[in-house]
Short mmCIF file of C-alpha atoms and ligand atoms in Angstrom, two decimals:
data_model
loop_
_atom_site.label_atom_id
_atom_site.label_comp_id
_atom_site.label_asym_id
_atom_site.label_seq_id
_atom_site.Cartn_x
_atom_site.Cartn_y
_atom_site.Cartn_z
CA MET A 1 11.20 -6.20 -33.01
CA GLY A 2 14.52 -6.75 -32.79
CA GLU A 3 16.73 -8.50 -30.14
CA ASP A 4 16.02 -7.02 -26.73
CA LEU A 5 19.08 -3.86 -25.83
CA ILE A 6 17.97 -4.19 -23.37
CA PRO A 7 17.76 -6.77 -21.07
CA LEU A 8 15.99 -5.69 -17.63
CA LYS A 9 16.14 -9.70 -14.59
CA ALA A 10 14.39 -7.88 -12.86
CA ILE A 11 13.69 -5.48 -9.76
CA HIS A 12 16.74 -5.51 -8.01
CA HIS A 13 16.24 -2.96 -5.18
CA VAL A 14 14.27 0.63 -4.24
CA GLU A 15 16.31 3.23 -3.14
CA LEU A 16 14.76 4.89 -0.64
CA TRP A 17 15.56 9.45 0.44
CA VAL A 18 14.12 9.63 3.63
CA GLY A 19 14.55 11.49 6.64
CA ASN A 20 16.37 9.76 9.57
CA ALA A 21 17.16 6.78 7.93
CA LYS A 22 17.64 4.71 11.09
CA GLN A 23 14.18 5.63 12.31
CA ALA A 24 12.90 4.55 8.32
CA ALA A 25 14.44 0.91 9.02
CA TYR A 26 13.19 0.51 12.64
CA TYR A 27 9.78 1.18 10.90
CA TYR A 28 10.23 -0.66 7.65
CA ARG A 29 10.90 -3.65 10.33
CA GLN A 30 8.74 -3.35 13.54
CA ALA A 31 5.61 -2.82 11.52
CA PHE A 32 6.55 -4.03 7.92
CA GLY A 33 8.54 -7.60 8.49
CA PHE A 34 11.53 -6.55 7.02
CA SER A 35 14.40 -8.21 8.11
CA GLN A 36 18.02 -5.34 8.10
CA VAL A 37 20.51 -7.18 6.19
CA ALA A 38 23.58 -4.64 5.97
CA TYR A 39 25.36 -1.60 6.41
CA ALA A 40 26.81 1.12 5.11
CA GLY A 41 27.41 5.06 6.55
CA LEU A 42 30.87 6.78 8.50
CA GLU A 43 32.23 3.47 10.27
CA THR A 44 32.45 2.03 6.34
CA GLY A 45 33.51 4.93 4.95
CA LEU A 46 30.69 7.17 3.15
CA ARG A 47 31.05 10.38 5.18
CA ASP A 48 28.00 11.64 2.96
CA ARG A 49 25.00 9.96 3.48
CA ALA A 50 24.35 6.42 5.84
CA SER A 51 21.88 3.67 4.03
CA TYR A 52 20.51 0.97 5.45
CA LEU A 53 19.33 -2.96 3.29
CA LEU A 54 15.75 -3.91 4.16
CA GLU A 55 15.51 -7.68 3.32
CA GLN A 56 11.73 -9.83 3.01
CA GLY A 57 12.12 -12.06 0.73
CA ARG A 58 12.90 -10.90 -2.96
CA VAL A 59 11.44 -7.54 -1.33
CA ARG A 60 14.66 -5.58 -0.92
CA LEU A 61 14.70 -1.58 -0.19
CA VAL A 62 17.43 1.14 0.35
CA LEU A 63 17.18 3.19 3.22
CA SER A 64 19.69 6.06 3.29
CA THR A 65 20.08 9.78 4.46
CA PRO A 66 22.64 13.12 3.93
CA LEU A 67 24.19 13.33 6.49
CA SER A 68 24.94 16.25 5.61
CA GLY A 69 22.83 19.62 4.34
CA GLY A 70 25.20 20.41 1.91
CA ASN A 71 25.02 18.14 -0.64
CA GLY A 72 22.11 16.97 -3.49
CA MET A 73 20.47 15.46 -0.80
CA SER A 74 19.18 17.05 1.65
CA SER A 75 17.80 19.32 -1.72
CA HIS A 76 16.32 16.80 -2.50
CA LEU A 77 14.26 15.71 0.83
CA THR A 78 13.82 19.11 1.26
CA GLN A 79 12.07 19.92 -2.29
CA HIS A 80 10.60 16.54 -2.09
CA GLY A 81 9.62 14.29 1.68
CA ASP A 82 10.95 11.13 2.26
CA GLY A 83 10.31 9.44 -0.82
CA VAL A 84 11.67 6.89 -3.64
CA ARG A 85 15.08 8.02 -5.53
CA ASP A 86 16.14 4.64 -7.34
CA VAL A 87 14.06 1.77 -9.24
CA ALA A 88 17.22 -0.17 -9.41
CA PHE A 89 18.11 -2.96 -12.22
CA HIS A 90 19.52 -6.06 -12.38
CA VAL A 91 20.93 -6.65 -15.75
CA GLU A 92 23.17 -8.25 -17.61
CA ASP A 93 24.90 -5.20 -18.22
CA ALA A 94 24.75 -2.52 -17.10
CA ASP A 95 27.18 -0.60 -19.42
CA ALA A 96 25.41 -1.97 -22.38
CA CYS A 97 22.46 -1.54 -20.83
CA PHE A 98 23.52 2.37 -20.05
CA ALA A 99 24.39 3.28 -23.98
CA ALA A 100 22.24 1.61 -25.12
CA ALA A 101 19.05 3.12 -23.02
CA ILE A 102 21.12 7.05 -23.65
CA GLU A 103 20.90 6.17 -27.63
CA ARG A 104 17.26 5.81 -27.31
CA GLY A 105 17.14 9.64 -25.82
CA ALA A 106 17.72 8.42 -21.30
CA LYS A 107 18.81 11.05 -19.62
CA VAL A 108 22.60 9.58 -17.79
CA ALA A 109 22.36 10.53 -13.96
CA SER A 110 25.50 8.32 -13.35
CA GLU A 111 28.17 7.20 -16.17
CA PRO A 112 29.02 3.55 -15.50
CA GLN A 113 31.31 2.96 -12.57
CA THR A 114 33.32 0.08 -11.02
CA LEU A 115 32.52 0.27 -7.39
CA SER A 116 34.49 -2.67 -5.36
CA ASP A 117 35.33 -3.76 -1.81
CA GLU A 118 37.35 -6.90 -0.40
CA HIS A 119 34.49 -8.80 -1.88
CA GLY A 120 34.52 -7.83 -5.80
CA SER A 121 32.94 -5.29 -7.76
CA VAL A 122 30.48 -4.43 -9.73
CA GLN A 123 28.90 -2.22 -12.50
CA HIS A 124 26.61 0.58 -11.63
CA ALA A 125 25.28 3.20 -14.12
CA ALA A 126 21.27 5.34 -13.43
CA ILE A 127 19.42 6.89 -15.85
CA HIS A 128 16.68 9.34 -15.65
CA THR A 129 12.57 8.46 -15.41
CA TYR A 130 10.35 10.99 -14.01
CA GLY A 131 10.89 13.53 -11.70
CA ASP A 132 13.27 13.30 -9.99
CA THR A 133 13.57 9.52 -9.89
CA LEU A 134 16.23 6.87 -11.12
CA HIS A 135 16.61 3.25 -12.49
CA SER A 136 20.35 2.65 -11.69
CA PHE A 137 21.69 -0.52 -14.40
CA ILE A 138 23.39 -3.46 -11.67
CA SER A 139 25.47 -5.63 -12.47
CA HIS A 140 27.55 -8.06 -10.55
CA ASP A 141 29.32 -11.82 -11.61
CA ASN A 142 30.96 -12.70 -8.74
CA TYR A 143 30.18 -10.55 -5.92
CA ASN A 144 30.63 -11.52 -2.27
CA GLY A 145 29.43 -9.12 -0.12
CA PRO A 146 26.61 -8.73 2.25
CA PHE A 147 25.03 -6.38 -0.99
CA LEU A 148 26.70 -3.51 -3.06
CA PRO A 149 30.54 -2.43 -2.38
CA GLY A 150 30.79 -0.22 0.48
CA TYR A 151 27.86 -2.32 2.61
CA ARG A 152 28.80 -4.24 5.47
CA ALA A 153 26.58 -7.02 7.73
CA ALA A 154 23.97 -5.54 9.58
CA PRO A 155 21.71 -8.06 10.29
CA ILE A 156 18.87 -7.63 13.06
CA ALA A 157 16.20 -10.12 12.66
CA GLY A 158 12.82 -8.50 11.56
CA GLU A 159 9.49 -10.36 11.87
CA PRO A 160 8.13 -11.25 7.90
CA VAL A 161 4.30 -11.36 7.81
CA GLY A 162 4.99 -13.18 3.83
CA LEU A 163 5.58 -10.18 1.31
CA ARG A 164 7.31 -12.16 -1.91
CA PHE A 165 8.20 -9.44 -4.25
CA VAL A 166 7.43 -6.16 -6.31
CA ASP A 167 4.22 -6.88 -8.04
CA HIS A 168 4.51 -3.36 -9.41
CA ILE A 169 5.02 0.19 -9.04
CA VAL A 170 3.58 2.87 -9.66
CA GLY A 171 4.44 6.71 -11.09
CA ASN A 172 2.55 9.65 -10.71
CA VAL A 173 3.09 12.13 -14.22
CA GLU A 174 2.05 15.71 -14.88
CA LEU A 175 -1.04 16.62 -15.79
CA GLY A 176 -0.28 15.37 -19.71
CA LYS A 177 2.96 13.88 -18.85
CA MET A 178 1.51 9.72 -19.51
CA ASP A 179 1.72 9.44 -22.64
CA VAL A 180 5.13 10.43 -22.65
CA TRP A 181 6.38 7.74 -19.99
CA ALA A 182 4.86 6.35 -21.44
CA GLY A 183 6.44 6.20 -24.68
CA PHE A 184 9.78 6.45 -22.41
CA TYR A 185 9.41 2.53 -20.90
CA ALA A 186 8.47 1.66 -24.31
CA ASN A 187 11.03 3.55 -26.93
CA VAL A 188 14.20 2.92 -24.29
CA LEU A 189 12.98 0.14 -21.79
CA GLY A 190 11.12 -2.17 -24.35
CA PHE A 191 8.42 -2.16 -22.37
CA SER A 192 5.29 -2.88 -24.08
CA GLN A 193 1.30 -1.56 -22.41
CA GLN A 194 -0.64 -3.77 -21.94
CA GLN A 195 -4.24 -2.12 -20.45
CA HIS A 196 -4.85 1.96 -20.03
CA PHE A 197 -7.96 3.52 -18.53
CA SER A 198 -9.25 6.06 -19.61
CA ASP A 199 -10.63 9.35 -17.38
CA GLU A 200 -14.64 7.73 -17.44
CA ASP A 201 -12.97 4.17 -16.54
CA ILE A 202 -11.88 4.90 -12.96
CA SER A 203 -13.76 8.25 -12.78
CA THR A 204 -15.83 10.00 -9.20
CA GLU A 205 -18.24 12.62 -8.42
CA TYR A 206 -15.05 14.92 -7.58
CA SER A 207 -11.74 13.15 -9.47
CA ALA A 208 -10.09 11.66 -12.85
CA LEU A 209 -7.24 9.99 -13.18
CA MET A 210 -6.08 8.14 -16.49
CA SER A 211 -4.06 5.77 -16.21
CA LYS A 212 -1.77 3.09 -18.68
CA VAL A 213 0.08 -0.09 -17.61
CA MET A 214 3.40 -1.34 -18.38
CA GLU A 215 5.60 -3.78 -18.70
CA SER A 216 8.89 -5.20 -19.19
CA ASP A 217 9.81 -8.23 -22.42
CA ASN A 218 9.52 -10.80 -19.57
CA GLY A 219 6.50 -9.47 -18.03
CA ARG A 220 8.47 -9.37 -14.81
CA ILE A 221 8.61 -5.46 -13.94
CA LYS A 222 5.17 -4.03 -13.87
CA PHE A 223 5.19 0.12 -14.57
CA PRO A 224 1.19 1.79 -14.32
CA LEU A 225 1.41 5.60 -14.87
CA ASN A 226 -0.84 7.27 -13.59
CA GLU A 227 -1.96 11.46 -14.68
CA PRO A 228 -4.51 13.47 -13.33
CA ALA A 229 -7.78 13.82 -14.97
CA LYS A 230 -10.26 16.99 -14.74
CA GLY A 231 -12.61 16.10 -12.01
CA ARG A 232 -14.50 18.75 -10.30
CA ARG A 233 -12.14 18.75 -7.47
CA LYS A 234 -8.39 17.98 -6.64
CA SER A 235 -7.76 14.82 -7.67
CA GLN A 236 -6.28 12.24 -5.64
CA ILE A 237 -2.85 12.00 -7.95
CA GLU A 238 -2.55 16.37 -8.26
CA GLU A 239 -2.89 15.94 -3.98
CA TYR A 240 0.34 13.60 -4.55
CA LEU A 241 2.41 16.08 -7.66
CA ASP A 242 1.69 18.96 -5.12
CA PHE A 243 3.37 17.15 -2.58
CA ASN A 244 5.74 15.51 -3.68
CA ASP A 245 6.80 18.91 -5.85
CA GLY A 246 6.95 16.91 -9.13
CA PRO A 247 6.63 13.47 -10.34
CA GLY A 248 7.74 10.56 -8.41
CA VAL A 249 6.91 7.07 -7.37
CA GLN A 250 2.98 6.90 -6.30
CA HIS A 251 3.12 3.32 -4.83
CA ILE A 252 4.74 -0.18 -4.34
CA ALA A 253 2.49 -2.94 -4.60
CA LEU A 254 4.24 -5.72 -2.74
CA LEU A 255 3.60 -9.46 -4.06
CA THR A 256 1.81 -12.00 -0.43
CA ASP A 257 0.66 -15.32 -0.56
CA ASP A 258 -1.38 -15.71 2.29
CA ILE A 259 -3.28 -11.65 2.26
CA ILE A 260 -5.14 -12.40 5.28
CA LYS A 261 -2.31 -13.76 7.53
CA ALA A 262 -0.79 -10.99 5.87
CA ILE A 263 -2.84 -7.31 6.93
CA GLU A 264 -3.51 -9.48 10.17
CA LYS A 265 0.00 -9.14 11.23
CA LEU A 266 0.63 -5.63 9.92
CA ARG A 267 -2.27 -4.25 11.37
CA ALA A 268 -1.41 -5.56 14.54
CA ASN A 269 1.84 -4.72 13.89
CA GLY A 270 0.39 -0.87 13.79
CA VAL A 271 0.10 0.06 9.91
CA GLU A 272 -2.18 2.40 8.84
CA PHE A 273 -4.99 1.41 5.83
CA LEU A 274 -6.60 3.22 3.69
CA HIS A 275 -10.17 2.83 5.22
CA VAL A 276 -13.05 0.99 3.03
CA PRO A 277 -15.70 2.11 3.77
CA ASP A 278 -18.75 -0.68 5.39
CA ASP A 279 -21.50 -0.97 2.36
CA TYR A 280 -18.20 -1.25 -0.12
CA TYR A 281 -18.49 -5.64 1.23
CA ASP A 282 -22.62 -5.30 0.78
CA THR A 283 -22.26 -5.47 -2.90
CA LEU A 284 -19.49 -7.80 -3.31
CA GLN A 285 -19.92 -11.30 -3.53
CA LYS A 286 -22.55 -9.77 -6.10
CA ARG A 287 -19.34 -8.42 -7.83
CA VAL A 288 -17.23 -11.02 -7.89
CA GLY A 289 -18.52 -14.02 -7.08
CA ALA A 290 -16.96 -16.60 -4.28
CA ILE A 291 -13.72 -15.99 -3.74
CA ASP A 292 -11.63 -18.90 -1.35
CA GLU A 293 -11.43 -17.02 1.34
CA ASP A 294 -13.46 -16.48 4.45
CA MET A 295 -15.56 -13.27 3.14
CA ALA A 296 -16.41 -12.73 7.04
CA ASP A 297 -12.40 -12.16 6.81
CA ILE A 298 -11.84 -10.26 3.95
CA ARG A 299 -14.69 -7.83 5.78
CA ARG A 300 -13.09 -7.74 9.31
CA LEU A 301 -10.15 -7.16 7.68
CA ARG A 302 -10.70 -4.86 5.02
CA ILE A 303 -9.08 -6.15 2.43
CA LEU A 304 -10.44 -5.16 -1.46
CA VAL A 305 -11.25 -7.74 -3.25
CA ASP A 306 -11.92 -7.20 -7.51
CA ARG A 307 -11.99 -9.77 -10.99
CA ASP A 308 -11.18 -10.61 -14.41
CA GLU A 309 -12.08 -12.83 -17.10
CA GLU A 310 -8.35 -14.66 -15.94
CA GLY A 311 -9.64 -15.18 -11.71
CA TYR A 312 -9.17 -12.46 -8.92
CA LEU A 313 -6.54 -10.81 -6.62
CA LEU A 314 -6.74 -9.03 -3.24
CA GLN A 315 -5.73 -6.15 -2.66
CA LEU A 316 -5.31 -3.31 -0.15
CA PHE A 317 -3.44 0.10 -0.04
CA THR A 318 -1.71 1.25 2.98
CA LYS A 319 -2.52 5.22 4.04
CA PRO A 320 1.50 7.44 2.88
CA VAL A 321 4.17 6.45 5.17
CA GLU A 322 5.83 9.42 6.06
CA ASP A 323 3.89 12.92 6.63
CA ARG A 324 2.63 14.03 3.11
CA PRO A 325 0.16 12.79 0.88
CA THR A 326 2.51 11.80 -1.20
CA LEU A 327 4.38 8.21 -1.18
CA PHE A 328 2.61 3.92 0.12
CA TYR A 329 2.28 0.71 0.43
CA GLU A 330 -0.28 -2.09 -1.61
CA ILE A 331 -0.08 -4.97 0.03
CA ILE A 332 -1.70 -8.00 -3.35
CA GLN A 333 -2.60 -11.36 -3.62
CA ARG A 334 -2.86 -12.74 -7.39
CA LYS A 335 -5.83 -15.66 -7.21
CA GLY A 336 -5.18 -15.61 -11.51
CA SER A 337 -5.86 -11.93 -12.35
CA ARG A 338 -2.78 -9.94 -14.25
CA GLY A 339 -5.20 -6.89 -13.27
CA PHE A 340 -4.62 -3.94 -11.16
CA GLY A 341 -7.72 -3.31 -9.00
CA TYR A 342 -9.27 -0.68 -11.18
CA GLY A 343 -12.32 -2.37 -10.82
CA ASN A 344 -11.77 -1.57 -7.04
CA PHE A 345 -11.23 2.43 -8.45
CA LYS A 346 -14.61 3.68 -7.72
CA ALA A 347 -15.14 2.34 -4.65
CA LEU A 348 -11.73 3.33 -3.17
CA PHE A 349 -12.15 7.43 -4.71
CA GLU A 350 -14.51 7.26 -2.58
CA ALA A 351 -12.37 6.00 0.75
CA ILE A 352 -8.57 8.32 -0.62
CA GLU A 353 -11.81 11.47 -1.17
CA LEU A 354 -13.85 11.55 2.10
CA GLU A 355 -9.33 11.24 3.79
CA GLN A 356 -8.14 14.25 1.65
CA ALA A 357 -11.02 16.04 3.23
CA ALA A 358 -10.03 15.14 6.55
CA ARG A 359 -6.53 17.32 5.19
CA GLY A 360 -7.72 19.82 3.60
CA ASN A 361 -6.84 18.95 -0.38
CA LEU A 362 -10.45 18.56 -1.74
FE1 LIG V 1 -1.83 -1.35 -7.81
#
């Protein structure tokens, strides 16, 4: 391999398009403990949308909503519902990354442009990935505004629950297309494949999925990709693809250093988590051995644990955060393991299927 032509420093932010950004911002502040930092909208000179920047640790979420029916955002929302539009990368040189990506076959979403205001300027460009999802490239040397040009400071402090950064972001892609998108991340963005799970690894009586984990050169960006596999009934991936009307981001995993505290607070704030059946805990100790945390807390808060050769991880998944059974969040703490909790998938699938059945989608 030659030099990395598209060196990605980190995820700059994740932008969600939602039906009502003002209310969504309130939800992410009150439920997840984000702080509102900046705002762009009519009052800042935008005519077509309103956007709110929320932060916790190094996690940045942008919530955007259209202000009229006549633009592409509205039809996007009608089709897909609330969800992730853009996983934006912080890079050294947005123009060069964009040029290299296009050269390697990426589809243009937005040509390179300079965005400026009184605080300075930022370079921006964007390419398409799966579904209607984009990857923006953002570079700035000494921009000193609250976020990006056009935003003004609009601080409302939240009560953080200890979320530090985006650990990974999972995409659900069409049946038979996992290799195509894994190839896109490998060939266009220079990612390498870390893990591969077949439908035999991840299946229950009813549904199955296949998964590949793609990772950026510096290891800081991890994008597992799921594709539905044939099961006896409709898989959770198919349910997502139906209700999202195509591929998209399935979940965003947020890392914490104290999952007990985080889940305690999130539950107190009213965040709904996937129900984990009681019998999961009956066999847990045997499956994962000794862990630092108190098993009583783990059971009480319904946290999942998985172990591999390198260590273990603790995780829990929210229910979808909108009415469609699409985007959800994962809270994760790592104790040596660099995995994704695939050992939990079988136990989890059974829990997910109970909820799918309750929605009439199994
Ligand atoms: Fe995950």
